[in-house]
Coordinates of C-alpha atoms in Angstrom, one line a residue:
X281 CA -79.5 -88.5 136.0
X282 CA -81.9 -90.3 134.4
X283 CA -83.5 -89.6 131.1
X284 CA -87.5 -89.0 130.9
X285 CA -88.4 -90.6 127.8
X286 CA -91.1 -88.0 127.9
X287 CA -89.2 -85.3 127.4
X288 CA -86.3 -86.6 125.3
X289 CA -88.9 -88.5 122.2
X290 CA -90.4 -84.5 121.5
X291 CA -86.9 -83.1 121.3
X292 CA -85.7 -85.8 118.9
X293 CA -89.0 -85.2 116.8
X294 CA -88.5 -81.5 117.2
X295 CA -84.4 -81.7 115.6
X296 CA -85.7 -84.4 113.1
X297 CA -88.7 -82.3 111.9
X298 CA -86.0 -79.2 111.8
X299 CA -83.7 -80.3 109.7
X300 CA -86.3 -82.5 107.6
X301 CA -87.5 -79.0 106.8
X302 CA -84.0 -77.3 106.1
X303 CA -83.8 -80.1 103.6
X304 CA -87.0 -79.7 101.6
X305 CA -85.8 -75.9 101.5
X306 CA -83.0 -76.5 100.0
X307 CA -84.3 -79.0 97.9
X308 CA -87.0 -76.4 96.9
X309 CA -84.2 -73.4 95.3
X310 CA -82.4 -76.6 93.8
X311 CA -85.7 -77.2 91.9
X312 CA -86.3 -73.7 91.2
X313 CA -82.5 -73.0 90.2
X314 CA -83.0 -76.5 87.7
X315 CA -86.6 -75.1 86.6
X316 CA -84.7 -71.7 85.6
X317 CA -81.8 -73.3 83.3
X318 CA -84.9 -75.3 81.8
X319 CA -86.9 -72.7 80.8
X320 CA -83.8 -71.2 79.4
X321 CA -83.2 -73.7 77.1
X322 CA -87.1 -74.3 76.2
X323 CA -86.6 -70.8 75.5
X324 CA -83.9 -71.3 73.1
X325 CA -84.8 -74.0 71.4
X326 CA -88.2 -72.0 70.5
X327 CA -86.1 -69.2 69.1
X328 CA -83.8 -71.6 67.2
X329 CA -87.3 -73.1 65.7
X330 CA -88.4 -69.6 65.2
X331 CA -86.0 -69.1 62.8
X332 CA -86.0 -72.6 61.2
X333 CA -89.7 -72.0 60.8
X334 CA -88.5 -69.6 57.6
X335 CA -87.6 -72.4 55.4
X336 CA -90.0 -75.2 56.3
X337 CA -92.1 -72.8 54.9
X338 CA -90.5 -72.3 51.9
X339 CA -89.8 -76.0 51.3
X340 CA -93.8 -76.4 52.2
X341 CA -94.9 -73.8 49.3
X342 CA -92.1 -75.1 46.8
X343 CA -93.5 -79.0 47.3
X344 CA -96.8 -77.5 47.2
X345 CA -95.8 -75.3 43.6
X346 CA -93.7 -78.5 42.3
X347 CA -97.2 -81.1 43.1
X348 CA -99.3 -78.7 41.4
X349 CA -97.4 -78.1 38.2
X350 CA -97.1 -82.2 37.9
X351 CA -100.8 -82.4 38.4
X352 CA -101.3 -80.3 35.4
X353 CA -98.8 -82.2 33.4
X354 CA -100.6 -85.7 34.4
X355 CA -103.5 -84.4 33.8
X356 CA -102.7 -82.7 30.2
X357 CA -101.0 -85.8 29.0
X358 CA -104.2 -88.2 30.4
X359 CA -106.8 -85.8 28.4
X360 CA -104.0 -86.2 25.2
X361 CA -104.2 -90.1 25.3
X362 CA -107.6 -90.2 26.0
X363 CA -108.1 -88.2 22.8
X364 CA -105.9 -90.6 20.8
X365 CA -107.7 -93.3 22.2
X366 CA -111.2 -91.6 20.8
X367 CA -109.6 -91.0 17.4
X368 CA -108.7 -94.7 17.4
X369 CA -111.8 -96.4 18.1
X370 CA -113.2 -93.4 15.7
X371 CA -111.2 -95.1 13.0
X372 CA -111.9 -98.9 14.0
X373 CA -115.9 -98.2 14.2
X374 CA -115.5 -96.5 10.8
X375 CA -113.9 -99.2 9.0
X376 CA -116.3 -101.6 10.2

């Protein structure tokens, strides 16, 4: 009753390989399973930003609106000084 190591080394491969493969199986509709739920929740999240979307653009166009009126206001009081400032050296190079 002696064991050929020939013939006993291929079996134990043979069960290891097996069951290493029952385990990547498995492993593989854990990933899939996981890979599911995550796309789920991408999903979601793009929805949820979807609708968010809505008022960033509003906040974009009122900042926009709100910059463009206080250009016009710096820019109407700059021409008004300037033309105080012309009035003034008007009336200094005058005098002189």
């Amino acid at each position: 009753m002696t064991i050929d190591l020939n013939e006993f080394l291929p079996v134990v491969l043979y069960v290891a390989l097996i069951i290493l493969i029952i385990i990547l199986i498995i492993l593989g509709i854990k990933l899939i399973k996981t890979l599911k739920r995550v796309d789920n929740v991408i999903d979601d999240v793009n929805n949820k930003m979807n609708k968010v979307d809505g008022v960033f653009d509003i906040i974009d166009r009122t900042t926009d609106y709100a910059a463009s009126i206080s250009d016009k206001i710096i820019g109407a009081l700059s021409n008004f000084i300037n033309v105080l400032l012309r009035r003034k050296k008007g009336k200094s190079d005058d005098n002189e």
